[in-house]
Structures are given as C-alpha cells and as structure tokens.
Short mmCIF file of C-alpha atoms in Angstrom, two decimals:
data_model
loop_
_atom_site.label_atom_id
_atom_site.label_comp_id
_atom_site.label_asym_id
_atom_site.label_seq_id
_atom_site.Cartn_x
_atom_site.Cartn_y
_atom_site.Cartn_z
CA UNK A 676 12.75 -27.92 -1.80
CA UNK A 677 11.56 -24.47 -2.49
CA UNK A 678 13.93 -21.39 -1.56
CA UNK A 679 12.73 -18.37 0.39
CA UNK A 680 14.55 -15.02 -0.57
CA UNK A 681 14.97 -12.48 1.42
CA UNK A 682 15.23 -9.11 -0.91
CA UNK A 683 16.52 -5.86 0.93
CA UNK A 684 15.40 -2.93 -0.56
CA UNK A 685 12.93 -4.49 -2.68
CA UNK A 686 11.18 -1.68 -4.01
CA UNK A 687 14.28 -0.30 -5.36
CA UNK A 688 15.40 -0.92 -8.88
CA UNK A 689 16.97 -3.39 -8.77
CA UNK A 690 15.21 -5.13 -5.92
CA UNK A 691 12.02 -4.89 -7.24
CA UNK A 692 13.49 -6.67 -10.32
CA UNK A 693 15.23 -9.68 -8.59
CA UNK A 694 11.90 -10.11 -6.69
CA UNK A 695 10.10 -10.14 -9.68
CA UNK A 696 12.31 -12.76 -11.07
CA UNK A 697 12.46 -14.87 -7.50
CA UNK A 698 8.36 -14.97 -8.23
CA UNK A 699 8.58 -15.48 -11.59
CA UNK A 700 11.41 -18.62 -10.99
CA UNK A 701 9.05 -19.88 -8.12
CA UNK A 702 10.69 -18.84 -4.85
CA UNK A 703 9.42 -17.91 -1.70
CA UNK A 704 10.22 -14.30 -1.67
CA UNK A 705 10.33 -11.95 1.35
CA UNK A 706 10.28 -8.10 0.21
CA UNK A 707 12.20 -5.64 2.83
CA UNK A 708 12.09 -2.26 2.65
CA UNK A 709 11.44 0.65 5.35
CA UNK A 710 8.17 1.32 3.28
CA UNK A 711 6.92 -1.51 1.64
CA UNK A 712 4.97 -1.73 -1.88
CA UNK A 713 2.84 -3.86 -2.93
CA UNK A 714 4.49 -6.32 -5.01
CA UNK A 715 2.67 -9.54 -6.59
CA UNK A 716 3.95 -13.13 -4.56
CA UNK A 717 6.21 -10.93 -2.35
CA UNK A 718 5.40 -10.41 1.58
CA UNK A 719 6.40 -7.65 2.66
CA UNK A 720 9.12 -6.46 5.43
CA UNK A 721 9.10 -3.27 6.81
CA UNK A 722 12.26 -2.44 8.86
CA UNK A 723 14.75 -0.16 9.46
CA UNK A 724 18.44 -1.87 8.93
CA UNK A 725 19.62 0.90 11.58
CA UNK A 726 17.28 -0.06 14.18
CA UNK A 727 18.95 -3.63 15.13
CA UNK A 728 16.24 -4.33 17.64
CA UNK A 729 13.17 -3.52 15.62
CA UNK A 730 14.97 -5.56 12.23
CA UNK A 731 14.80 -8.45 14.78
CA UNK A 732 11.43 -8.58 15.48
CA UNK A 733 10.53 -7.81 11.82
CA UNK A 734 12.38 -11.03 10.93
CA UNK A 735 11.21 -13.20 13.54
CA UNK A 736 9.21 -16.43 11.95
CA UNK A 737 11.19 -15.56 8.50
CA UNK A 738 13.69 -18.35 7.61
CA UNK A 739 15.36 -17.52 4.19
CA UNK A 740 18.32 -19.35 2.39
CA UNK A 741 19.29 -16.69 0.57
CA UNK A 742 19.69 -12.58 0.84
CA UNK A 743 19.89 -10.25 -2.04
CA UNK A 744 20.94 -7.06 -0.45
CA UNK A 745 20.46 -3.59 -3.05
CA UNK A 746 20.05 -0.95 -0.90
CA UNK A 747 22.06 1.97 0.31
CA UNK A 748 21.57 5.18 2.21
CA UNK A 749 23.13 8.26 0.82
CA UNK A 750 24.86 10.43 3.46
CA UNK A 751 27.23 13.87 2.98
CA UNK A 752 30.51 12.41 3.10
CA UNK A 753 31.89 9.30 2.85
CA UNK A 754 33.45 8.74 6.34
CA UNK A 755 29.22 8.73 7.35
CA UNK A 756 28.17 6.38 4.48
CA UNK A 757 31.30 3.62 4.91
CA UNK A 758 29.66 4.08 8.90
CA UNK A 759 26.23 3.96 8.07
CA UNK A 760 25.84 1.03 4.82
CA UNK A 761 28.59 -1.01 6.88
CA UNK A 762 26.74 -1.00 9.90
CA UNK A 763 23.13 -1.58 7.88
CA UNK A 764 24.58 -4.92 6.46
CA UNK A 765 26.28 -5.72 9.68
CA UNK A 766 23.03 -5.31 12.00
CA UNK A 767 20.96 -7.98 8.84
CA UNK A 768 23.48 -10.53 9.26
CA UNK A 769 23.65 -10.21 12.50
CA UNK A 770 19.92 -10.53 13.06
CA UNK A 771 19.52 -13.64 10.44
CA UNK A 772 22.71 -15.85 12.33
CA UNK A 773 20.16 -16.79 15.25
CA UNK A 774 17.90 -18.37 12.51
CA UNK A 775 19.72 -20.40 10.67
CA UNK A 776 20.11 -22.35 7.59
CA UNK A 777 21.59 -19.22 5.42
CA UNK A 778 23.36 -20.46 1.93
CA UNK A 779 24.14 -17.05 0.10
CA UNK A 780 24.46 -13.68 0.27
CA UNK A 781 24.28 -11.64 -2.62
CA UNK A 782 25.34 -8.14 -2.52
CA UNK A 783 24.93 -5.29 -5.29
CA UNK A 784 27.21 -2.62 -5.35
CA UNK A 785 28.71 -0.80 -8.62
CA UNK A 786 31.41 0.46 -10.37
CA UNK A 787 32.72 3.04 -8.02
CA UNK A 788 34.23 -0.34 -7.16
CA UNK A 789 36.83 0.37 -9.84
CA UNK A 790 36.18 4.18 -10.64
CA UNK A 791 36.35 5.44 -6.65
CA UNK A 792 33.55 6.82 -4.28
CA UNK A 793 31.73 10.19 -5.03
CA UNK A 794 33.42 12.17 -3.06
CA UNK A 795 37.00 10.90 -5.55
CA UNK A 796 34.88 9.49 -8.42
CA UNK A 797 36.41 9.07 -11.81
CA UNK A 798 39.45 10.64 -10.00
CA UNK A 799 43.16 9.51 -9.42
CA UNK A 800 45.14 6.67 -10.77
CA UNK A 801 42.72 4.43 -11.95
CA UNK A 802 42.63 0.98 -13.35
CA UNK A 803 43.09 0.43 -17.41
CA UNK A 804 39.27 -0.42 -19.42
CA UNK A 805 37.55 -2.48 -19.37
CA UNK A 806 37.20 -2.93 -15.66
CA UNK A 807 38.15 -6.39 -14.73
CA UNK A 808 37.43 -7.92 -11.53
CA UNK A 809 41.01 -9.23 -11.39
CA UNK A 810 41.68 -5.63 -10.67
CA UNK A 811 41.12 -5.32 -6.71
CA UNK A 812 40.31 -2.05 -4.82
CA UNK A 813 41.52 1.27 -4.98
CA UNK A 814 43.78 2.84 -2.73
CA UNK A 815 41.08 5.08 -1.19
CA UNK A 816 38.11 4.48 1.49
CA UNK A 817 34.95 3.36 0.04
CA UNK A 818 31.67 2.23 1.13
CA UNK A 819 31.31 -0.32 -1.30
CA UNK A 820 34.10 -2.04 0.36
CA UNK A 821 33.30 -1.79 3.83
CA UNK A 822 29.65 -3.75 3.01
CA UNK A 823 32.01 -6.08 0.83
CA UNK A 824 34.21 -6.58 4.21
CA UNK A 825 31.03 -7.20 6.24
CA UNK A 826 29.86 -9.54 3.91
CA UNK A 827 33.25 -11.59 4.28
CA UNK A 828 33.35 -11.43 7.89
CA UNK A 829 30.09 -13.05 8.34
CA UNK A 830 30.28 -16.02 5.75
CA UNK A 831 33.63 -16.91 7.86
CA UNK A 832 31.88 -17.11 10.71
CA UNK A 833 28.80 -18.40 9.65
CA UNK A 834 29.56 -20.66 7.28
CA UNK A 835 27.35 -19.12 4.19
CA UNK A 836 28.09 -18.41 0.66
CA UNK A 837 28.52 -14.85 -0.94
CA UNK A 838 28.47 -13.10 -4.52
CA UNK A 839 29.47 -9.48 -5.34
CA UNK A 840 27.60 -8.08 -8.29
CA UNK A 841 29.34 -4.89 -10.13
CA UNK A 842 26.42 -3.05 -12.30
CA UNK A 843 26.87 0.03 -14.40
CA UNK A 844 24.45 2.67 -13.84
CA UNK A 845 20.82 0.23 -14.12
CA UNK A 846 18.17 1.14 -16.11
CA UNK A 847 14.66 -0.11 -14.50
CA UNK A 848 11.48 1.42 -12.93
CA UNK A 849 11.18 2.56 -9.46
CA UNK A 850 9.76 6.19 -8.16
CA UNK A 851 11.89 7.50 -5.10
CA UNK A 852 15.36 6.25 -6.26
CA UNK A 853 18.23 8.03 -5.38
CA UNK A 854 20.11 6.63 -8.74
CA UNK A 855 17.64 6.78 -11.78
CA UNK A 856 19.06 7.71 -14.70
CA UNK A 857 16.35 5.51 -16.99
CA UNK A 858 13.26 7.89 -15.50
CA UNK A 859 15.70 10.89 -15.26
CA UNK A 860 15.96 10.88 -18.74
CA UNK A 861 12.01 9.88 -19.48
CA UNK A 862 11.15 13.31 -17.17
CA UNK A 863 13.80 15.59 -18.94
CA UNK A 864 12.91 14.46 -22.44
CA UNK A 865 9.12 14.70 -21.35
CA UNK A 866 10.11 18.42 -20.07
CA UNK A 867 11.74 19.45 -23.34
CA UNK A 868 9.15 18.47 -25.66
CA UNK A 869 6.27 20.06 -22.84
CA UNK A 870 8.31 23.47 -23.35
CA UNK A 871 9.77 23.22 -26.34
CA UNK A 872 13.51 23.07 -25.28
CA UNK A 873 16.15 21.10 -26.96
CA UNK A 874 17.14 17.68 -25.69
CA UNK A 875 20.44 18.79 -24.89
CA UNK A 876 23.18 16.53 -23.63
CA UNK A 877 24.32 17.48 -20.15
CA UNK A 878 27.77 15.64 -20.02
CA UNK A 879 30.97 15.68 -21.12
CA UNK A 880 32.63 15.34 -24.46
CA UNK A 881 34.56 12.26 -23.21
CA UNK A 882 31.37 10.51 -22.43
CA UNK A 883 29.94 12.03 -25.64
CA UNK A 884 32.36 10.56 -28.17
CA UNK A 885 33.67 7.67 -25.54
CA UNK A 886 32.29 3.62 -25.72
CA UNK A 887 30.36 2.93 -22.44
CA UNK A 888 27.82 0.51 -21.34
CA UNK A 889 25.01 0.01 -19.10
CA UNK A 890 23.16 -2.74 -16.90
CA UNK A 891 19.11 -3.78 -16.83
CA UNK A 892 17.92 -3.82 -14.01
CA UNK A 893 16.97 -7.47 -15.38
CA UNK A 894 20.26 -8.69 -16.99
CA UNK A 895 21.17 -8.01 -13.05
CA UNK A 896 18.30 -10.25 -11.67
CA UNK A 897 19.04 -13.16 -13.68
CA UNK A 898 23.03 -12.72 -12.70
CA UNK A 899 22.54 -12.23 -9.04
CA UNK A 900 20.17 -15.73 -9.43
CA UNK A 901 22.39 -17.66 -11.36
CA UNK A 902 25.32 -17.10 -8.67
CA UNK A 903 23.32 -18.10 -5.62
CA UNK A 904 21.68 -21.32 -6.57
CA UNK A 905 25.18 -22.97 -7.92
CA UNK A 906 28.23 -23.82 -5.58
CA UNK A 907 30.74 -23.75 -8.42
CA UNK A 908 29.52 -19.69 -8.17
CA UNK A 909 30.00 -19.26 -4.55
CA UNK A 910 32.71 -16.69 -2.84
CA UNK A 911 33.02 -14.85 -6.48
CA UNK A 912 32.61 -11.37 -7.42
CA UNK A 913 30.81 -10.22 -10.81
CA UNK A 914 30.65 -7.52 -13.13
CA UNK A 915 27.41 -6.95 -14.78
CA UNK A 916 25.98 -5.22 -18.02
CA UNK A 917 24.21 -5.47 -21.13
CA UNK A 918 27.05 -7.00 -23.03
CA UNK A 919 26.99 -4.16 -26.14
CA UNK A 920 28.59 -0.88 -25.68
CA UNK A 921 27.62 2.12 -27.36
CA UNK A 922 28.49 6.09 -27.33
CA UNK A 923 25.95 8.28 -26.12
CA UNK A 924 26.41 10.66 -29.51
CA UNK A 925 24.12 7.59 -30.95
CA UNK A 926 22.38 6.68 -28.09
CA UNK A 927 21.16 10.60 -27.25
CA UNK A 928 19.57 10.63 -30.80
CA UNK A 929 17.67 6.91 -30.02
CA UNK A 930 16.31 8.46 -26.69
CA UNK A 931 15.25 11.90 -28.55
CA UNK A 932 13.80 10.08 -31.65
CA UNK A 933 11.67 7.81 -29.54
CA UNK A 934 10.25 11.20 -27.28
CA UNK A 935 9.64 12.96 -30.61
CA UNK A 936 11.73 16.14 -29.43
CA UNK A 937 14.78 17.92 -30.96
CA UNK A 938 17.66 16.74 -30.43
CA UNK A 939 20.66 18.91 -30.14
CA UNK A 940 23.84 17.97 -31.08
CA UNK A 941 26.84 18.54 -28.37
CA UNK A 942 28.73 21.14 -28.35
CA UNK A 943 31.21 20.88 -26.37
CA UNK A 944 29.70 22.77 -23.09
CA UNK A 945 29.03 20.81 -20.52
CA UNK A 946 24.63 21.50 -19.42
CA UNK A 947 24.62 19.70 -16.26
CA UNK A 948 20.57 18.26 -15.65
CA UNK A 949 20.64 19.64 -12.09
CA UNK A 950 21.34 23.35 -14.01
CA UNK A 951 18.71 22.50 -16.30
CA UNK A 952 16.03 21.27 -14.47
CA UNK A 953 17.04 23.08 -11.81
CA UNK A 954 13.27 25.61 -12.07
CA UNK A 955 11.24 22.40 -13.67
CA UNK A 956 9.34 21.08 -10.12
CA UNK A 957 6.82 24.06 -11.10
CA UNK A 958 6.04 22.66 -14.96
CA UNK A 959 6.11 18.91 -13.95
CA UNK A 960 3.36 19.37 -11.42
CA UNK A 961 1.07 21.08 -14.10
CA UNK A 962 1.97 18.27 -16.99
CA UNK A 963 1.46 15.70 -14.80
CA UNK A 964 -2.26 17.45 -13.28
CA UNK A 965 -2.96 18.10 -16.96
CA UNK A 966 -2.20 14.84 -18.47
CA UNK A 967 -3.40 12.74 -15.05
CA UNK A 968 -0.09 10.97 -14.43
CA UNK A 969 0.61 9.30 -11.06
CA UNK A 970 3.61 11.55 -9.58
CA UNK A 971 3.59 15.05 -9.24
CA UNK A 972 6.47 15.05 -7.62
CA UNK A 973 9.71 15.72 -9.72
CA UNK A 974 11.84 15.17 -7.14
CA UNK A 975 10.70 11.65 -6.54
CA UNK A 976 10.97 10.52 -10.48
CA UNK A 977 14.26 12.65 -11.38
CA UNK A 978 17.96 12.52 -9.34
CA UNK A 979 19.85 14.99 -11.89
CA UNK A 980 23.28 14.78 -9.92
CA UNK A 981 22.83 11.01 -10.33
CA UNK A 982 22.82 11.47 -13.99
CA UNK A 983 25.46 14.43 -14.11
CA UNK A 984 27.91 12.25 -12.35
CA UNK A 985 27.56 9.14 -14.64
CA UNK A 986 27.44 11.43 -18.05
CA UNK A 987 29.91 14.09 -16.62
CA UNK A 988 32.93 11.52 -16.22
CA UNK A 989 36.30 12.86 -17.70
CA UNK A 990 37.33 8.70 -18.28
CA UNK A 991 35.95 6.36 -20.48
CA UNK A 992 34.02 3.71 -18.93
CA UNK A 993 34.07 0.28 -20.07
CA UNK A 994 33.09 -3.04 -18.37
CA UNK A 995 34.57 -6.72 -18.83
CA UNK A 996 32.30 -9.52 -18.37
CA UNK A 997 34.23 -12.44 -19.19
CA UNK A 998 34.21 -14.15 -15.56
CA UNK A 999 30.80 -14.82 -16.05
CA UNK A 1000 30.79 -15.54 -19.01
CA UNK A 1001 33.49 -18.34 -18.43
CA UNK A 1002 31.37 -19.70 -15.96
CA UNK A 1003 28.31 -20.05 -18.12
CA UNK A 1004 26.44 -16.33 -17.56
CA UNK A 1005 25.43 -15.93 -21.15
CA UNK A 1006 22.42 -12.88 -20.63
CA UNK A 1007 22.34 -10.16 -22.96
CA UNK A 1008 20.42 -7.06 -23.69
CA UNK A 1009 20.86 -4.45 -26.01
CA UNK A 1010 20.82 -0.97 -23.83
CA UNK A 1011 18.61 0.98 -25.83
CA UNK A 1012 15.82 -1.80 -25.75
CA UNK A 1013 16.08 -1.76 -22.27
CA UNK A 1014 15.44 2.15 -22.25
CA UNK A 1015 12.87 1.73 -24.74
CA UNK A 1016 11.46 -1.25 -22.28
CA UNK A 1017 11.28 1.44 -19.30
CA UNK A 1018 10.09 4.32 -21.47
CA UNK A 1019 7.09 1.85 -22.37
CA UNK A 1020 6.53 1.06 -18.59
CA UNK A 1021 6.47 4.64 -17.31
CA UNK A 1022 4.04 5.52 -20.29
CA UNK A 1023 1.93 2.02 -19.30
CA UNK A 1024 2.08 3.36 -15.67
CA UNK A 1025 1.35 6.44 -15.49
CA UNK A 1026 4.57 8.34 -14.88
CA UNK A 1027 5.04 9.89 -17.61
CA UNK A 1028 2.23 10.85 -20.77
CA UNK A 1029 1.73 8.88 -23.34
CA UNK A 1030 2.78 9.44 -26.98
#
C-alpha cells in the first residue's frame, strides 16, 4: 500500500529534498509550509504550527503514515525558542492523534545536539570527536531537546514510531533559509569576483586547519527514508553527513577555483561574512538587475551569522556515523560535489549568474 508523507517545512532545505525523494520513491507526499511552493507531486499545506486551530482545519481529510518534521523558528533567546519549536511540534501531533493510523515521526535537528544551543554554542565542557550518539545531552537547555521530548511523549501515548536525524550544517537549495551556508557562499564568492575583492575566509584558524564535515541536503533525505519505512530502525537517533571529512584550507580553494576569483589565503584574522557583506544588499540588487537573476534580495539568498557561527567555531568538529552504518545506511557523498551540485543549481536557476 502506498505511504502518504506529511513534510513540515517543505520548502526548506532539507524539506524540499525529502519531498523530492518521497516523489521520486513513489509516495503520496503532503508539502506543509506557512507559504507554500510549488513543488512537482507534492500538495501543498499552508498552516501555521502556532495557530493549533487553523493547523486543524488545514489537516482535515489528510491521513499520513509518516511525518518528516525540518522546520524551526528562530527567536532572540533560547528560553523563547525551547517555548516556541516545543510547542510547534506539540500543537502537529496533537492535531494528527484524532486521525489516525500514524507509523513514524521523523525529526531533523543538528549538531548543537552535541556542540550546545547558540546562545552556549561550541562552549563549555563538551563531548570528545567525533560526536557519537552514545553521547547523550548536554548539561544546558536546548531547543533541540525539548522537540526531541515532545516527540517521545507522543509516540508513548500514541503508539507511533520515531527517528532523530543529527545533520551538520546541509548544503542544498532553498531562497529564504535562515541556515544557508551552500548559497551564502555562492552570493559572497559571486560578490568578490563582481567587485574584485578577495575570497577571503571569514572563520577561525581552528576551523581553517581543523578536519570537519558536512551533510547534503540529499544524503539526509535518503537517511530520514531509510529509518521510517523499517521497524528494526524505529525509536533510534542518527547522525548524518557526507561520510569524508575535509579542512576548509582545501576546501576554500575548491569553492574559489570553481567561481574563478582570488582566493586568499588565511591569515590568521578572523573576517566574519556579516562584517563583510555587511554594505553588499546595494551591489547584489544591481548584479542581479544586470545579469536578470531571480532574487534581488540578498537578504533572502545569504544568512552570514549562519555561516560565521559554523566557520567561527574555536573546536574541531567531527561526526561519527557508524550507527547507521551498522544498521545498513551505506550513502555517501563527497562534500565538495555536493557544493559543486548546488553551485550548478543556483547558476541553472537563476540565483546566481552564470559562468
């Protein structure tokens, strides 16, 4: 029998990637987002996960089997977003137990799992690399956990299955993220070689000379898949990533060879993107008018503190995927395909020029 998916926030990045896949795979796929997009085989959802009333309605006549849930609101502190993103998965499950006939839950959060929430991130005593999920929770408040605990508390009552999925900063297309480094990077690149800057690494020397890794948007699809349609899977939590590691002093140069602009080798002095791009909203309006692209908008292609945060980290950052891996997960990607994957989308698309 065919399964219907119900994908929250699917025209985020990774939501618009596991819908993509549910289509591809032959599912039933139901898209929700406050604003839907047009997305091919997906019917689209709009509703607000605050508004418990309205999400009702919006949901009424929908039966699915299975939730992928990969959306979050950013709010000042994090006392407001463990209220708000608790509350938001809360007021979904809530509205889905009069319907029925639920199997799994998937839920996508990160690595501030293991590294700590923004407002502590990359801060404290933290566990050894590479993260393992053997290693638990942090002795600190963080939202991640609180839409864990919500998840928990409504499979015991309800009788469904669940999957947490851990990715490391994803790298996929979607204009109006809040957490892009993938078209971050496209813009800045496309902004230095527009004005003749240097491509000039904004981060720290840690992260510079440091092995990290990074997570497709879909190496995270076909994970989040594999763990809902298999019981031996069910009531596990995930980390997910490429499977290579890299250091950005080689990976920089990859991303500045393929832009054709001059790369600058680090220094030591940390160029955070929201500093340098800080005066750019003015020259990406007239390269994208001149060259005909679809967004004028910088601010709804680039999230510089996003990208500061990930690249700025004092720690090394390494991620273990042996769980899945002993239970059969055996995707891989090599990271700087997938960026060269995007960079060939956002030219195909529109968003940024072509070569």
């Amino acid at each position: 029998m065919t399964k219907t998916a119900l994908v929250v926030g699917a025209t985020g990045i990774q939501g618009s990637a596991i819908a993509t896949k549910l289509v591809e795979d032959g599912w039933n796929v139901l898209g929700l987002a406050r604003t839907p997009q047009d997305q091919p085989g997906v019917t689209p959802i709009a509703a607000d996960l605050l508004n418990p009333e309205a999400l009702a309605q919006a949901l009424e006549g929908h039966k699915p089997t299975h939730v992928f849930l990969t959306t979050w609101l950013r709010q000042d502190t994090e006392a407001e977003n463990i209220r708000v993103n608790a509350t938001m998965v809360r007021n979904l499950l809530d509205a889905l137990r009069p319907v029925g006939g639920l199997e799994h839950v998937a839920l996508v959060t990160g690595l501030k799992h293991y590294l700590g929430p923004f407002e502590a991130y990359g801060k404290g005593t933290l566990p050894k690399t590479p993260f393992r999920e053997d290693q638990g929770r942090l002795d600190v408040a963080n939202f991640y956990y609180a839409q864990e605990d919500e998840v928990f508390t409504a499979a015991a009552r309800d009788g469904f299955g669940y999957s947490i999925h851990r990715p490391h900063t994803v790298i996929g297309k979607a204009v109006g993220n809040a957490m892009n480094m993938g078209t971050t990077l496209a813009v800045y690149a496309t902004l230095c070689k527009a004005t003749g800057r240097p491509f000039r690494f904004p981060g720290s020397q840690v992260q510079w000379d440091s092995l990290t890794d990074m997570t497709d948007a879909r190496q995270l699809a076909d994970q989040v898949i594999w763990a809902s349609v298999t019981p031996a899977k069910r009531n596990e939590d995930f980390n997910i990533v490429n499977g290579d590691v890299f250091r950005w002093s080689w990976m920089w140069h990859r991303i500045g060879d393929y832009f054709g602009v001059q790369v600058e080798d680090f220094d030591g002095v940390e160029r955070p993107l929201e500093q340098q791009m800080k005066d750019d909203a003015a020259a990406w309006t007239q390269i994208a008018q001149q060259q005909g692209l679809a967004e004028k908008d910088l601010a709804r292609l680039a999230s510089p503190w996003h990208t500061d945060a990930d690249l700025g980290r004092p720690i090394e950052v390494v991620t273990d995927m042996g769980k899945s891996r002993a239970m059969g997960f055996s995707g891989y990607v090599a990271t700087d395909t997938a960026f060269f994957d995007l960079f060939d989308r956002l030219r195909a698309d529109g968003i940024i020029p072509k070569a």
